[in-house]
Structure formats: C-alpha cells, structure tokens
mmCIF file of C-alpha atoms and ligand atoms in Angstrom:
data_model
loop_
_atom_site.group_PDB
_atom_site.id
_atom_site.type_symbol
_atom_site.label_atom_id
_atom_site.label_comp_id
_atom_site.label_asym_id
_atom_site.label_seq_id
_atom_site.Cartn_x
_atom_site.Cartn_y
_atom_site.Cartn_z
ATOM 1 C CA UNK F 1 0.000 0.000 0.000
ATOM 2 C CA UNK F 2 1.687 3.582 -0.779
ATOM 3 C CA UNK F 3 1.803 6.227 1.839
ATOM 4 C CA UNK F 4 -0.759 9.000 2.206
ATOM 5 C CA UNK F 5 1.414 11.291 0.775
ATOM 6 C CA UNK F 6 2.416 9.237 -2.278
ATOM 7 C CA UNK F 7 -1.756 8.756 -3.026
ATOM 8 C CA UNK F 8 -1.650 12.818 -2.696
ATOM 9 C CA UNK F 9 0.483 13.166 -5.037
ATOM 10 C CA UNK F 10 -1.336 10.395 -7.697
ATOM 11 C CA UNK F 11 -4.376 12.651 -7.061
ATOM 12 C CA UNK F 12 -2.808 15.532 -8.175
ATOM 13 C CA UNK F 13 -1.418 13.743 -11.451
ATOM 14 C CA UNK F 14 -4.948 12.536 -12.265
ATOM 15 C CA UNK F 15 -6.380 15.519 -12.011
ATOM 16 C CA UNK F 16 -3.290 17.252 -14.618
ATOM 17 C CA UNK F 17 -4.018 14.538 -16.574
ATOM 18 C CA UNK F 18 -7.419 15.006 -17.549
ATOM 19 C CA UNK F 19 -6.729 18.676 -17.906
ATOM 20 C CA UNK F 20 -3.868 17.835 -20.123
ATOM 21 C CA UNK F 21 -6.221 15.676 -22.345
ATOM 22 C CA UNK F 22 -7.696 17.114 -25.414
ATOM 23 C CA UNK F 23 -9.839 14.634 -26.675
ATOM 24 C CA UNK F 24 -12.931 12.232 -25.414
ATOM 25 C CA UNK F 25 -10.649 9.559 -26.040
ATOM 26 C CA UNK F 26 -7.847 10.883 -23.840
ATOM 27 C CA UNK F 27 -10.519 11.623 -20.818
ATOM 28 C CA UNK F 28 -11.621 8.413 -21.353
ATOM 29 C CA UNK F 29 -8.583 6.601 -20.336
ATOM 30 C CA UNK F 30 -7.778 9.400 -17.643
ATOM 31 C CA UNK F 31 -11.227 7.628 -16.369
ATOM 32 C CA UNK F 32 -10.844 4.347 -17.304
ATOM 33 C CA UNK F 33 -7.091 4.311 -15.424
ATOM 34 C CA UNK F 34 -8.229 6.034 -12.328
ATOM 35 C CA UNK F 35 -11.714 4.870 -11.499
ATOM 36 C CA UNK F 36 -12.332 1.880 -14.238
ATOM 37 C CA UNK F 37 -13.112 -1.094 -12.703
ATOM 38 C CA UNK F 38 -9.156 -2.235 -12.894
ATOM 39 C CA UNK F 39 -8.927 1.342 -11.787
ATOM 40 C CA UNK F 40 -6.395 2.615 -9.708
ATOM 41 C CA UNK F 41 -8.982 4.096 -6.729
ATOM 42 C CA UNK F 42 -11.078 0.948 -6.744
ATOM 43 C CA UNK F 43 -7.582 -1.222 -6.121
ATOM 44 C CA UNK F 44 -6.600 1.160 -3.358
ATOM 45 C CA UNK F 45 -9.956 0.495 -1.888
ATOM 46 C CA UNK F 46 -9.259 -3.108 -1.826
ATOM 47 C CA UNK F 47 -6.003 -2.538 -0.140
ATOM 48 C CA UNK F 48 -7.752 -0.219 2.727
ATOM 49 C CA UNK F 49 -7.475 -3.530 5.203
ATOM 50 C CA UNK F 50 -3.373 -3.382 4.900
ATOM 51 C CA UNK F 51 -3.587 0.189 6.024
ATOM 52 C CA UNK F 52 -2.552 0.120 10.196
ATOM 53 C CA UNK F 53 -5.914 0.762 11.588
ATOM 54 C CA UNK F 54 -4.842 4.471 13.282
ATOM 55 C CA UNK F 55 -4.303 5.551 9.794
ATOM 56 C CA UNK F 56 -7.321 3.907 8.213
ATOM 57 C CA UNK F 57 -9.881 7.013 8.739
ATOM 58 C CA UNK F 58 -7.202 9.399 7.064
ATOM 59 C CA UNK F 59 -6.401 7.063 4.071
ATOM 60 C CA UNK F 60 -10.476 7.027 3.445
ATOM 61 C CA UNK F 61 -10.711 10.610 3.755
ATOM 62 C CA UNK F 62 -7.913 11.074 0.980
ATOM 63 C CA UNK F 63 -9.601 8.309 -1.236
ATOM 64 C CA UNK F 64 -12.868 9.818 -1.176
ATOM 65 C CA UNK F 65 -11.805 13.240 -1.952
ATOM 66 C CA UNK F 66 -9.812 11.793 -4.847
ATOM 67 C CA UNK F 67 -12.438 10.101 -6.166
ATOM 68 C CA UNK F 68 -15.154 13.225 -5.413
ATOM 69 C CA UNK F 69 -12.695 15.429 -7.329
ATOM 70 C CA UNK F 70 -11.991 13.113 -10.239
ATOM 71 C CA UNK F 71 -15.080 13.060 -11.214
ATOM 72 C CA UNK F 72 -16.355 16.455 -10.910
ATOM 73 C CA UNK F 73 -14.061 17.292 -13.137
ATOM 74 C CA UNK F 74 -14.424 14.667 -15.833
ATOM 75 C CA UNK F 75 -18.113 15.813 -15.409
ATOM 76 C CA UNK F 76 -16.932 19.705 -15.989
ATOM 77 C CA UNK F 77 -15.185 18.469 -18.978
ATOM 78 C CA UNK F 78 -17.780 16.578 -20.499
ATOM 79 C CA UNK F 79 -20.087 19.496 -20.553
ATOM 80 C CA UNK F 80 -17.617 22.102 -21.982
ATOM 81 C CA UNK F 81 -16.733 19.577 -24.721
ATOM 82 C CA UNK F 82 -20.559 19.644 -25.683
ATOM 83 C CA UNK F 83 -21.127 23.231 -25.283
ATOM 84 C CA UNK F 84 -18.208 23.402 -27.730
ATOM 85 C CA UNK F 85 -19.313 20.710 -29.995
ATOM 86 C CA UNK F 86 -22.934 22.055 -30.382
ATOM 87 C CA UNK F 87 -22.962 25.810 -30.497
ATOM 88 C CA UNK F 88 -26.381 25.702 -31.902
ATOM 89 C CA UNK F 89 -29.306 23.512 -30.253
ATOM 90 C CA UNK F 90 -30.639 20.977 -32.373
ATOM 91 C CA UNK F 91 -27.187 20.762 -34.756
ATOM 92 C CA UNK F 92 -25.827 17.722 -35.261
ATOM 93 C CA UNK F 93 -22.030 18.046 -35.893
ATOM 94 C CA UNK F 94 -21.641 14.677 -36.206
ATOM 95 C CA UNK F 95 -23.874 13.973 -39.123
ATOM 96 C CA UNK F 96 -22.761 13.651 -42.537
ATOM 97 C CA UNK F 97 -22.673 16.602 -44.588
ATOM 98 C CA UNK F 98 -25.230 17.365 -47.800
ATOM 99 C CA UNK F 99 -23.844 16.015 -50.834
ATOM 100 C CA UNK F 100 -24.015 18.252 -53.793
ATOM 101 C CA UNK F 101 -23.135 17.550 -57.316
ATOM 102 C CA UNK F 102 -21.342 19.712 -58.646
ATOM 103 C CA UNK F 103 -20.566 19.872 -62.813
ATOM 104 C CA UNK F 104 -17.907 20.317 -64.546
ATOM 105 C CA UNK F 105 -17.076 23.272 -67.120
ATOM 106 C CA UNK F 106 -17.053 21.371 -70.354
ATOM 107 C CA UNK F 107 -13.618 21.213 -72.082
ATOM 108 C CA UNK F 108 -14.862 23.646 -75.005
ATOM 109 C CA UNK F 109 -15.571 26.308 -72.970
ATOM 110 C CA UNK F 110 -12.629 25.725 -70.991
ATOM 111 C CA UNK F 111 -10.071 26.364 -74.272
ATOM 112 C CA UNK F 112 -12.257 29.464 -75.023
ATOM 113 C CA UNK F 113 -12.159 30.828 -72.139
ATOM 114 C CA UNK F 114 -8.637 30.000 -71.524
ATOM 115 C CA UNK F 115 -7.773 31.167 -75.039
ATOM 116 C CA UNK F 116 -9.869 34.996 -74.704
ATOM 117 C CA UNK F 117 -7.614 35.007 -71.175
ATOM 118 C CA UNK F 118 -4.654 34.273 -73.019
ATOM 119 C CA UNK F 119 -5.022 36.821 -76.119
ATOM 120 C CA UNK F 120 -6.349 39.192 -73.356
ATOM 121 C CA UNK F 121 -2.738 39.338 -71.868
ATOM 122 C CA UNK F 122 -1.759 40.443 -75.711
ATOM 123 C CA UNK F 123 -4.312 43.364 -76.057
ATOM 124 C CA UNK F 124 -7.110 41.307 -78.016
ATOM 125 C CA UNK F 125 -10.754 41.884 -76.610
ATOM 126 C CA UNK F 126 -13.575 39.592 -77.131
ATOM 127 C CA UNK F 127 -16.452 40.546 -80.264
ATOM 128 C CA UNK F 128 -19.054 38.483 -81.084
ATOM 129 C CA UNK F 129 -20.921 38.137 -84.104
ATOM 130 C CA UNK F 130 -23.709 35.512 -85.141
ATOM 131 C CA UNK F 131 -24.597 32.169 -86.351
ATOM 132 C CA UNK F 132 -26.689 33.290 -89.114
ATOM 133 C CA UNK F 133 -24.945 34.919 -91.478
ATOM 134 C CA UNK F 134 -25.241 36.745 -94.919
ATOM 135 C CA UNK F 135 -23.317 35.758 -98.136
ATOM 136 C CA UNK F 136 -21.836 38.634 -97.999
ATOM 137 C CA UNK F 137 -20.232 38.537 -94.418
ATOM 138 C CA UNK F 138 -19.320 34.694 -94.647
ATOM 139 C CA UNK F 139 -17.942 34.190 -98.248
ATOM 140 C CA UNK F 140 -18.132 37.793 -100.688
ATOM 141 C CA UNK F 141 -16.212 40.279 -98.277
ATOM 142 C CA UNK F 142 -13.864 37.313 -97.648
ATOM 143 C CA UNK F 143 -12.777 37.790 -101.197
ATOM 144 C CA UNK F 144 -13.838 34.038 -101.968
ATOM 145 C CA UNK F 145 -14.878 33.654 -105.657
ATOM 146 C CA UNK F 146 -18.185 33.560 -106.561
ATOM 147 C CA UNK F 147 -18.505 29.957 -107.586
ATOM 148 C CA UNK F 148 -16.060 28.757 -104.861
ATOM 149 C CA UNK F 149 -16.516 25.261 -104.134
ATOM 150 C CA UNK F 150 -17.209 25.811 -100.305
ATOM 151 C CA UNK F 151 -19.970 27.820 -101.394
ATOM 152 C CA UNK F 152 -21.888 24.923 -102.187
ATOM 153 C CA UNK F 153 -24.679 23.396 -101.225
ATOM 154 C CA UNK F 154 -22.588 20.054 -100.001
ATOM 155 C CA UNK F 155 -20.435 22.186 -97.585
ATOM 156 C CA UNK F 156 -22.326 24.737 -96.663
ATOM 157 C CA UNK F 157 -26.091 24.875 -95.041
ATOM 158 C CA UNK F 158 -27.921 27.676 -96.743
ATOM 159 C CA UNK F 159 -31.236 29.036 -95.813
ATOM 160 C CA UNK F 160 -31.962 30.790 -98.791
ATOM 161 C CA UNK F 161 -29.948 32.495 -101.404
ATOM 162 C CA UNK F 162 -28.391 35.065 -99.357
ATOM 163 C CA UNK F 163 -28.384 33.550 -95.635
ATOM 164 C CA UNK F 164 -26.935 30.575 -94.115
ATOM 165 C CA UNK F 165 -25.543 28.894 -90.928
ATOM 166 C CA UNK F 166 -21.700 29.898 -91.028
ATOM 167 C CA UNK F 167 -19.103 28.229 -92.478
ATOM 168 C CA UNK F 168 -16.145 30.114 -90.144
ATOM 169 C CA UNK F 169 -16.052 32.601 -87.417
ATOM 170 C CA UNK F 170 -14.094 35.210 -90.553
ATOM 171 C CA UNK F 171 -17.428 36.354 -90.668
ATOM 172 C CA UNK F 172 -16.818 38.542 -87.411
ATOM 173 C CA UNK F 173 -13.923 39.698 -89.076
ATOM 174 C CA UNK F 174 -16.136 41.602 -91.662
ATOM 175 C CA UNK F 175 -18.580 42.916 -88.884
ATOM 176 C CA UNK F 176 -15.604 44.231 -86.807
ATOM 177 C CA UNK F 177 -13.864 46.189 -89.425
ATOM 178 C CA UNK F 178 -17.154 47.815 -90.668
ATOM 179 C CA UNK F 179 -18.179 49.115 -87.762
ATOM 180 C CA UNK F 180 -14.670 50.035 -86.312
ATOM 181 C CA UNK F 181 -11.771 51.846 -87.320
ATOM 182 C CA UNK F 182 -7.864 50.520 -87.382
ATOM 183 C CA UNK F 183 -6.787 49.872 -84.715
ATOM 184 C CA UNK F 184 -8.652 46.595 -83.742
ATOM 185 C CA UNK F 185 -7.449 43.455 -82.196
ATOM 186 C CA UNK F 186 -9.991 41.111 -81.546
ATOM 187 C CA UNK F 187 -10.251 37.555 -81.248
ATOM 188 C CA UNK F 188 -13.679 35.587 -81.687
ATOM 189 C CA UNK F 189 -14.797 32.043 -80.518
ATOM 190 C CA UNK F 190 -18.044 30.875 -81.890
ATOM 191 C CA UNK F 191 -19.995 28.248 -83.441
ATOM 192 C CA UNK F 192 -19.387 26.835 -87.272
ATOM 193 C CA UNK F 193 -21.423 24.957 -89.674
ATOM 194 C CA UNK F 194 -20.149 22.704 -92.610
ATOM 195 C CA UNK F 195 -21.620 19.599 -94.026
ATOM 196 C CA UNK F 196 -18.795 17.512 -92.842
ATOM 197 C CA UNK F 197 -19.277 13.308 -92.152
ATOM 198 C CA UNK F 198 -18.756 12.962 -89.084
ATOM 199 C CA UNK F 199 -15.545 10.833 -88.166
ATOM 200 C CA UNK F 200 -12.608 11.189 -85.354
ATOM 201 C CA UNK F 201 -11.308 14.400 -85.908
ATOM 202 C CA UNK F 202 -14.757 16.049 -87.760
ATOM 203 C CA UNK F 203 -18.180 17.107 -86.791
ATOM 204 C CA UNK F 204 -20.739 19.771 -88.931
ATOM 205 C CA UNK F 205 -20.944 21.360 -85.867
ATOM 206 C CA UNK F 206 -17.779 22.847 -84.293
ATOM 207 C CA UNK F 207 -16.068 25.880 -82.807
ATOM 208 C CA UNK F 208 -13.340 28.044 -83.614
ATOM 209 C CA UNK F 209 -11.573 31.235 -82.355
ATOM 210 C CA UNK F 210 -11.173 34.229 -84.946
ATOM 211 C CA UNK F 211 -8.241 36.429 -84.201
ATOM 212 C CA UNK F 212 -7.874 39.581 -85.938
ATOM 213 C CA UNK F 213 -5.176 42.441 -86.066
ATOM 214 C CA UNK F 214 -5.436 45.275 -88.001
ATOM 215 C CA UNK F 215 -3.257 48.810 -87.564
ATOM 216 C CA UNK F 216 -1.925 51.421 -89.134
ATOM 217 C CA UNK F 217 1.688 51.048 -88.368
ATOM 218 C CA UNK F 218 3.276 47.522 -89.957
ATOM 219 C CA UNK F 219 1.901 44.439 -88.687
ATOM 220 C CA UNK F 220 4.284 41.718 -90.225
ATOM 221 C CA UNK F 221 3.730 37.931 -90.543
ATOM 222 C CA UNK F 222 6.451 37.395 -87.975
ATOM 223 C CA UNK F 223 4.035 39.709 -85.696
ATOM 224 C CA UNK F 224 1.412 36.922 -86.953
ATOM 225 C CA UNK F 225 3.786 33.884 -85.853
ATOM 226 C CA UNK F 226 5.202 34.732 -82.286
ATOM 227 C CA UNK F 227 1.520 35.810 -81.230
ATOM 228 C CA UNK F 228 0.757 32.265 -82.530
ATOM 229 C CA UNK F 229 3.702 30.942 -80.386
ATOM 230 C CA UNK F 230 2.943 32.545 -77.526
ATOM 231 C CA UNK F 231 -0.654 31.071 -77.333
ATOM 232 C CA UNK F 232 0.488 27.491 -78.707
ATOM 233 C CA UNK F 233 3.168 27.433 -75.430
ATOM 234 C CA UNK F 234 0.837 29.503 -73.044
ATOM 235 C CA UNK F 235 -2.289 26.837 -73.937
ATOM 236 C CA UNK F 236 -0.443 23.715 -74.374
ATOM 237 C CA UNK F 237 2.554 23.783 -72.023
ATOM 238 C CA UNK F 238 6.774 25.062 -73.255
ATOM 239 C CA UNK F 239 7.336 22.308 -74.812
ATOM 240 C CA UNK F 240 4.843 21.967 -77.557
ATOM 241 C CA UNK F 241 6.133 22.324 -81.023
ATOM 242 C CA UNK F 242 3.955 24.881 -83.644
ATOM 243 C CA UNK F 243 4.892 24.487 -87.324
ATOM 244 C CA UNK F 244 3.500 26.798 -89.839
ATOM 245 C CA UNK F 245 3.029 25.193 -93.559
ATOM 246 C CA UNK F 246 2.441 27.500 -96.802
ATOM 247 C CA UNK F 247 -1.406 27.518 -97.375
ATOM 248 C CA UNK F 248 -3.926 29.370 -99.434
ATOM 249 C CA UNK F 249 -7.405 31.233 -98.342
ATOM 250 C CA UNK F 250 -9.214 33.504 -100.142
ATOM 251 C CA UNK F 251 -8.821 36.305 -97.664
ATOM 252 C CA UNK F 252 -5.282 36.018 -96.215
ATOM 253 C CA UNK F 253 -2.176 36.634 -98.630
ATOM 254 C CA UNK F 254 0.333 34.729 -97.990
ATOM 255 C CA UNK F 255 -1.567 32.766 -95.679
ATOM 256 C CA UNK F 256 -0.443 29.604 -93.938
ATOM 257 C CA UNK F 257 -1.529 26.756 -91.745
ATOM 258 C CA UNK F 258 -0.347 25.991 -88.484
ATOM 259 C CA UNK F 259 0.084 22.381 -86.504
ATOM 260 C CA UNK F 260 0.776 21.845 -83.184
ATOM 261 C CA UNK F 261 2.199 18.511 -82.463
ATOM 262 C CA UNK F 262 -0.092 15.637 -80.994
ATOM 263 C CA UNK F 263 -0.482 15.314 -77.129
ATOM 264 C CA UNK F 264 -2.358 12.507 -77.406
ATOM 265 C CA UNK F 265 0.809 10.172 -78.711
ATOM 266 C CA UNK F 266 3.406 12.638 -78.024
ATOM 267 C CA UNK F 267 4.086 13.246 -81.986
ATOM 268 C CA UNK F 268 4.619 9.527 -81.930
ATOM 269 C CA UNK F 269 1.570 9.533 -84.446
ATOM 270 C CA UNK F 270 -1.777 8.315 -83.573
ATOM 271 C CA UNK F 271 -5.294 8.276 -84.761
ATOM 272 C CA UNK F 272 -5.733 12.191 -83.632
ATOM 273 C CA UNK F 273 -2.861 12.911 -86.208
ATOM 274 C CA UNK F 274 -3.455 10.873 -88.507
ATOM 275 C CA UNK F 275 -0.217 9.035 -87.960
ATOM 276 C CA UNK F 276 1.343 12.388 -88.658
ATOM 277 C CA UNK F 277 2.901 13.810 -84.739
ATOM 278 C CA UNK F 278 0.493 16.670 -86.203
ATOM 279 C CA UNK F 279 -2.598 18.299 -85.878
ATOM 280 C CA UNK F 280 -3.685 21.407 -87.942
ATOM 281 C CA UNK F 281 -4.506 23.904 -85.469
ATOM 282 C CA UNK F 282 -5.166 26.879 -87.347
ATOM 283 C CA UNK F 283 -5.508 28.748 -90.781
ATOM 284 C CA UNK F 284 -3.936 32.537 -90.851
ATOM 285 C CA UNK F 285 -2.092 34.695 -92.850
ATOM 286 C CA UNK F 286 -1.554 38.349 -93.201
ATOM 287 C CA UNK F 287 -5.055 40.193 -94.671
ATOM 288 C CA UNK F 288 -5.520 40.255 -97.800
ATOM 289 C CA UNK F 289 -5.999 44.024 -99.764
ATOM 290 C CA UNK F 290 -9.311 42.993 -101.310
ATOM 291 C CA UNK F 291 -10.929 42.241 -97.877
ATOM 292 C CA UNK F 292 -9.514 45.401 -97.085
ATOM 293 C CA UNK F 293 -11.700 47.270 -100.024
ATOM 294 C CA UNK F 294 -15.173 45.531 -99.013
ATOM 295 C CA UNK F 295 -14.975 47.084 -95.640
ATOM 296 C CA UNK F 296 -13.504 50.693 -96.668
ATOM 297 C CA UNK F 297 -10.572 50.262 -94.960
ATOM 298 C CA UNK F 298 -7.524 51.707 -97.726
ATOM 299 C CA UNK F 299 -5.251 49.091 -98.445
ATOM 300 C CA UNK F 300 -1.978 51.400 -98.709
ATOM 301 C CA UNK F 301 -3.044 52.629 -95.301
ATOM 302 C CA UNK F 302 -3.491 49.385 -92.730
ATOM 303 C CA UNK F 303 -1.224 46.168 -92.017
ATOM 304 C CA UNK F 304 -3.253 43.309 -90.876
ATOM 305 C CA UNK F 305 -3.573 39.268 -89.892
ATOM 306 C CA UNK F 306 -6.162 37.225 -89.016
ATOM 307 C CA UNK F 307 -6.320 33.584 -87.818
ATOM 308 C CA UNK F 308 -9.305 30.989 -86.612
ATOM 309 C CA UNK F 309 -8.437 28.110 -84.953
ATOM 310 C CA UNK F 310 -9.870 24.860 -84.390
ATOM 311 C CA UNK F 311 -11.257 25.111 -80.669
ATOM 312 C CA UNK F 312 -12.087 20.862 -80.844
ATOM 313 C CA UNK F 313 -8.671 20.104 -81.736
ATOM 314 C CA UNK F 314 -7.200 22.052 -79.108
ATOM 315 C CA UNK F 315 -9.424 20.522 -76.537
ATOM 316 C CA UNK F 316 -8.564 16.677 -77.869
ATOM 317 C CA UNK F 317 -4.753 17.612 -77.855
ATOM 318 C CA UNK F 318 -4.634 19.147 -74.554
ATOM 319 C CA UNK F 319 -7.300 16.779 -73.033
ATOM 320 C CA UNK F 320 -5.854 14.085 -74.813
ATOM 321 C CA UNK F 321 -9.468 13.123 -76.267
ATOM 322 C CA UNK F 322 -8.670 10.678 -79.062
ATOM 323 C CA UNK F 323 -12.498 11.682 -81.016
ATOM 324 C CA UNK F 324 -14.220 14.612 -81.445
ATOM 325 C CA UNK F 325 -17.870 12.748 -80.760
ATOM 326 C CA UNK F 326 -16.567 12.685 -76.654
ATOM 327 C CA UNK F 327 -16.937 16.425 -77.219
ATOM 328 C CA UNK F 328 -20.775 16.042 -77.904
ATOM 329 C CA UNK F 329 -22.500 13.039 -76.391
ATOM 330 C CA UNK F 330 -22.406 14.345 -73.069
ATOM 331 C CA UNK F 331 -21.584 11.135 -71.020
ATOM 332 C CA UNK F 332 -21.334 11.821 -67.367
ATOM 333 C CA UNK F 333 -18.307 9.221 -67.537
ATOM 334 C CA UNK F 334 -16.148 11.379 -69.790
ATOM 335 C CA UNK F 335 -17.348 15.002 -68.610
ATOM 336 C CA UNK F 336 -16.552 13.594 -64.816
ATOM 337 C CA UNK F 337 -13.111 13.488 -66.225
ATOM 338 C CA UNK F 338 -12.474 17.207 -66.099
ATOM 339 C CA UNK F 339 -12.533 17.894 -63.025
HETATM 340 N N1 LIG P 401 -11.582 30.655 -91.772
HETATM 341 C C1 LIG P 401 -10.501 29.756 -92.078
HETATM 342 C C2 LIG P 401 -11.018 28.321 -91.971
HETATM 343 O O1 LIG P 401 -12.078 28.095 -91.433
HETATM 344 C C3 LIG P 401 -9.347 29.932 -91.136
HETATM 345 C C4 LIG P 401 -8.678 31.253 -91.289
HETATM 346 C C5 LIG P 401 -9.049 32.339 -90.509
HETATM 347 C C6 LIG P 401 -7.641 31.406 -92.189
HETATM 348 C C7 LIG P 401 -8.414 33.553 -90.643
HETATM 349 C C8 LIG P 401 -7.003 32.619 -92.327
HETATM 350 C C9 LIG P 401 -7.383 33.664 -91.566
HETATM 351 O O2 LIG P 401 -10.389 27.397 -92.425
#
C-alpha cells in the first residue's frame, strides 16, 4: 500500500491529466485508469485492510476526496466539450454533410475561355458576331470567288440564297472592321457549320476562335507567328512544337496553316494525327488588300492578320481526347473526367 502522501500526489497527477487531455478519447482513459473497474482508486480500496488501523480514517478521507474530485471534473469536462461541440441547439455536428453535385465546365468552354484570357494578356478583346450569317459577311467580303466550291450546297447549309448557318467565325472579321476603325485586335470564338461526315477528328458542328489584327503602323507575318507561339506554349505547355506550312485562303495573302504537335501520342503519331505527330490547329495569314476594299478600310493605309483556330482540336490535344464525338455526347463518364 503507498503512503498518504504518495496517493496525494497520484491525485494531483490525475487531475493534470485530464486537464492535459484534449480529446474524449484521452478523458476516457484518464477515467478508465483512475476509477475503471481495474482502476487505480477501486484497487486502493481493496487494499484499505493493509492500512494500520490508526491511519485507516485518514487514508479514506484522501480516497474519497480523490475520487469526489476526479469526477467532478471529468463531469466539468464533459459538458464544456458539448457546449463546444454544439454551439447551436438541435445541430448535429456529427452527421454527414449534404452532398451536392457539382458539374464540370465542359472542355470547349474551358479552351475558349482560356484562349480569350490568353489573347487578353496580348491586347485582343472579345467581339461576337452571329450564327446566321449573310453571303456577304461569310464568303463575298472574304474575297472568296463567286462559284467557290465551299460555297456549295454540299459544304455549306444555306437558308436561302443570301443567308446561311456559317461556315467560319471570318465572318466577325467583316462585322468588326465595318463598324470600327484601325486599330482593332480582336479575337472571336463561336460556333461553325459545314456539311462535314462525321468521323474522329470532324463534326458539322464545331467551334473556332477568330483572331484579328489590323493597324496602321506595320503588322508583319512574324508579328502573326510569335503571337501564334505565344498562345500554342501559353495553352499547351513550353514544350509543344507549332509548325507553320504555306497555305492558301481567299482572304489572307500569304496565308499559312499551323500544326501543333499531338499530345495525345506525343508526336509519336496516332489516330488524332493521322499518324502524322500533327494536328492542324489553325488557318492565318496576313489580310488580304481585297478584304480590305469591301470594308472601306484603304489598303496602302493598314497592315493586318487574321487567324481561326480549331477550338475541338485544341481541346482533344490538350485533353488528350482521341475523337471529337466525346466532345458532344455528353456522357457523365467522360465530362466527370475534367474535373
Ligand atoms: N476561316 C478559315 C477556316 O475556317 C481559317 C482562317 C481564318 C484562315 C483567318 C485565315 C485567316 O479554315
């Protein structure tokens, strides 16, 4: 049996103890160690007959006042940990939360919005312009000839003569410089029409992002290609490769085409590319004067380019998406991806 003073001085570490612990579990065992039924009071009670009898009323006197103040204050610190744990009456801490689902911003919308941020940082703004469009807008004040194979009725959907869904975001090109004066830097994304089959890489229904820049002081194609850079490494990551290839459109001269290299295999060569390492991006080139002339801009006077880019095939090759259709068909399982 330990001496009085030794079970004064286990009070006093019982009671440090449970102020000392921070958690239910670590009052628990201050509890369990002191009074539990292998507790350390109820074996000293045991022991009270090996006590000489003279000091037998003195030894009971500590005991119960160890016991009395153990558990007044493991019942003090049971009610401040619920006062803390339910602030509000009736609230439930404990239960599980509400679960909410929460979508996704789809990977289109994510490229074009990451793409206006991007051309933002260069001095472009964001027009807009519409689906419907005339003749004149999508194909004439584009310079493209009058019996111009995309014009037809395989490639293009035409309401009537002189309206039709849009071919290209150009079009905004057009409506920009009419109703604005050099200088304009813009960029574009919208919705395009064609009468494409639908495979792996193509859909009739697609987006692109117009860019156009148009000054009075020399605007160069070399202007055209680091711009071009800059987006390819500030979308796609430092070490994506941009080539541009010699191309023609009606309303650029010169005008070129522009890959990236494939993501999705690494410019190994894939489906995506077409076994190429590439993927045409982008169509561009510096204005040509004739567009110039349709919107009464002088031609001797302004230095221009213009691009539109594929907003699909940046999404596949940054996504690594190996077919368009993902883009469209909406399954949970691939959106869920994006996170
Ligand atoms: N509109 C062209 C296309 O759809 C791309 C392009 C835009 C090319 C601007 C040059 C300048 O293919």
């Amino acid at each position: 049996m330990m001496t009085l003073q030794e079970l004064q001085q286990e009070h006093a570490s019982s009671l440090a103890a449970l102020e000392a612990a921070t958690t239910q579990e670590a009052s628990d065992a201050v509890r369990i160690r002191y009074l539990g039924r292998n507790g350390l009071i109820p074996a000293l009670v045991k022991q009270m007959k090996e006590v000489p009898p003279a000091d037998r009323p003195a030894f009971g006197k500590a005991l119960g006042e160890w016991r009395a103040a153990l558990e007044k204050a493991l019942a003090a610190k049971a009610e401040a940990a619920q006062a803390n744990a339910a602030p509000v009456a009736g609230f439930d801490v404990t239960l599980p939360g509400r679960w909410r689902a929460e979508g996704v911003i789809h990977p289109v919308s994510r490229v074009i919005e990451e793409a206006a941020e991007i051309f933002h940082r260069l001095g472009f703004t964001v027009a807009d312009g519409p689906d419907i469009e005339t003749k004149f807008n999508n194909f004439t004040a584009l310079n493209t000839a009058p019996h111009h194979p995309s014009m037809d009725a395989s490639d293009t959907f035409w309401f009537d003569a002189e309206t039709l869904l849009r071919t290209q975001t150009s079009p905004v090109q057009i409506r920009t410089m009419l109703e604005n004066q050099p200088p304009v830097r813009i960029v574009n994304p919208g919705r395009c029409y064609r009468r494409d089959t639908t495979d792996a890489t193509h859909s009739a229904n697609f987006h692109q992002i117009e860019g156009l820049y148009v000054d009075t002081r020399p605007v160069s194609l070399a202007d055209l290609k680091s711009t071009l850079g800059y987006f390819a490494r500030e979308m796609m990551g430092p070490g994506i490769g941009v080539r541009f290839r010699p191309h023609f459109f009606p309303f650029t001269e010169p005008s070129v085409e522009v890959d990236f290299t494939c993501h999705v295999c690494k410019g190994k060569g894939c489906r995506v590319c077409k076994n190429s390492g590439w993927i045409e991006i982008a169509g561009a080139g510096m204005v040509d004067p004739r567009v110039y002339e349709h919107v009464g801009y002088d031609p001797e006077k302004v230095y221009g380019y213009a691009f539109g880019m594929g907003v699909e095939r940046i999404a596949m090759i940054k996504y690594g998406i190996p077919d368009i259709r993902f883009l469209y068909e909406n399954d949970i399982r691939f959106l869920s991806q994006m996170r």
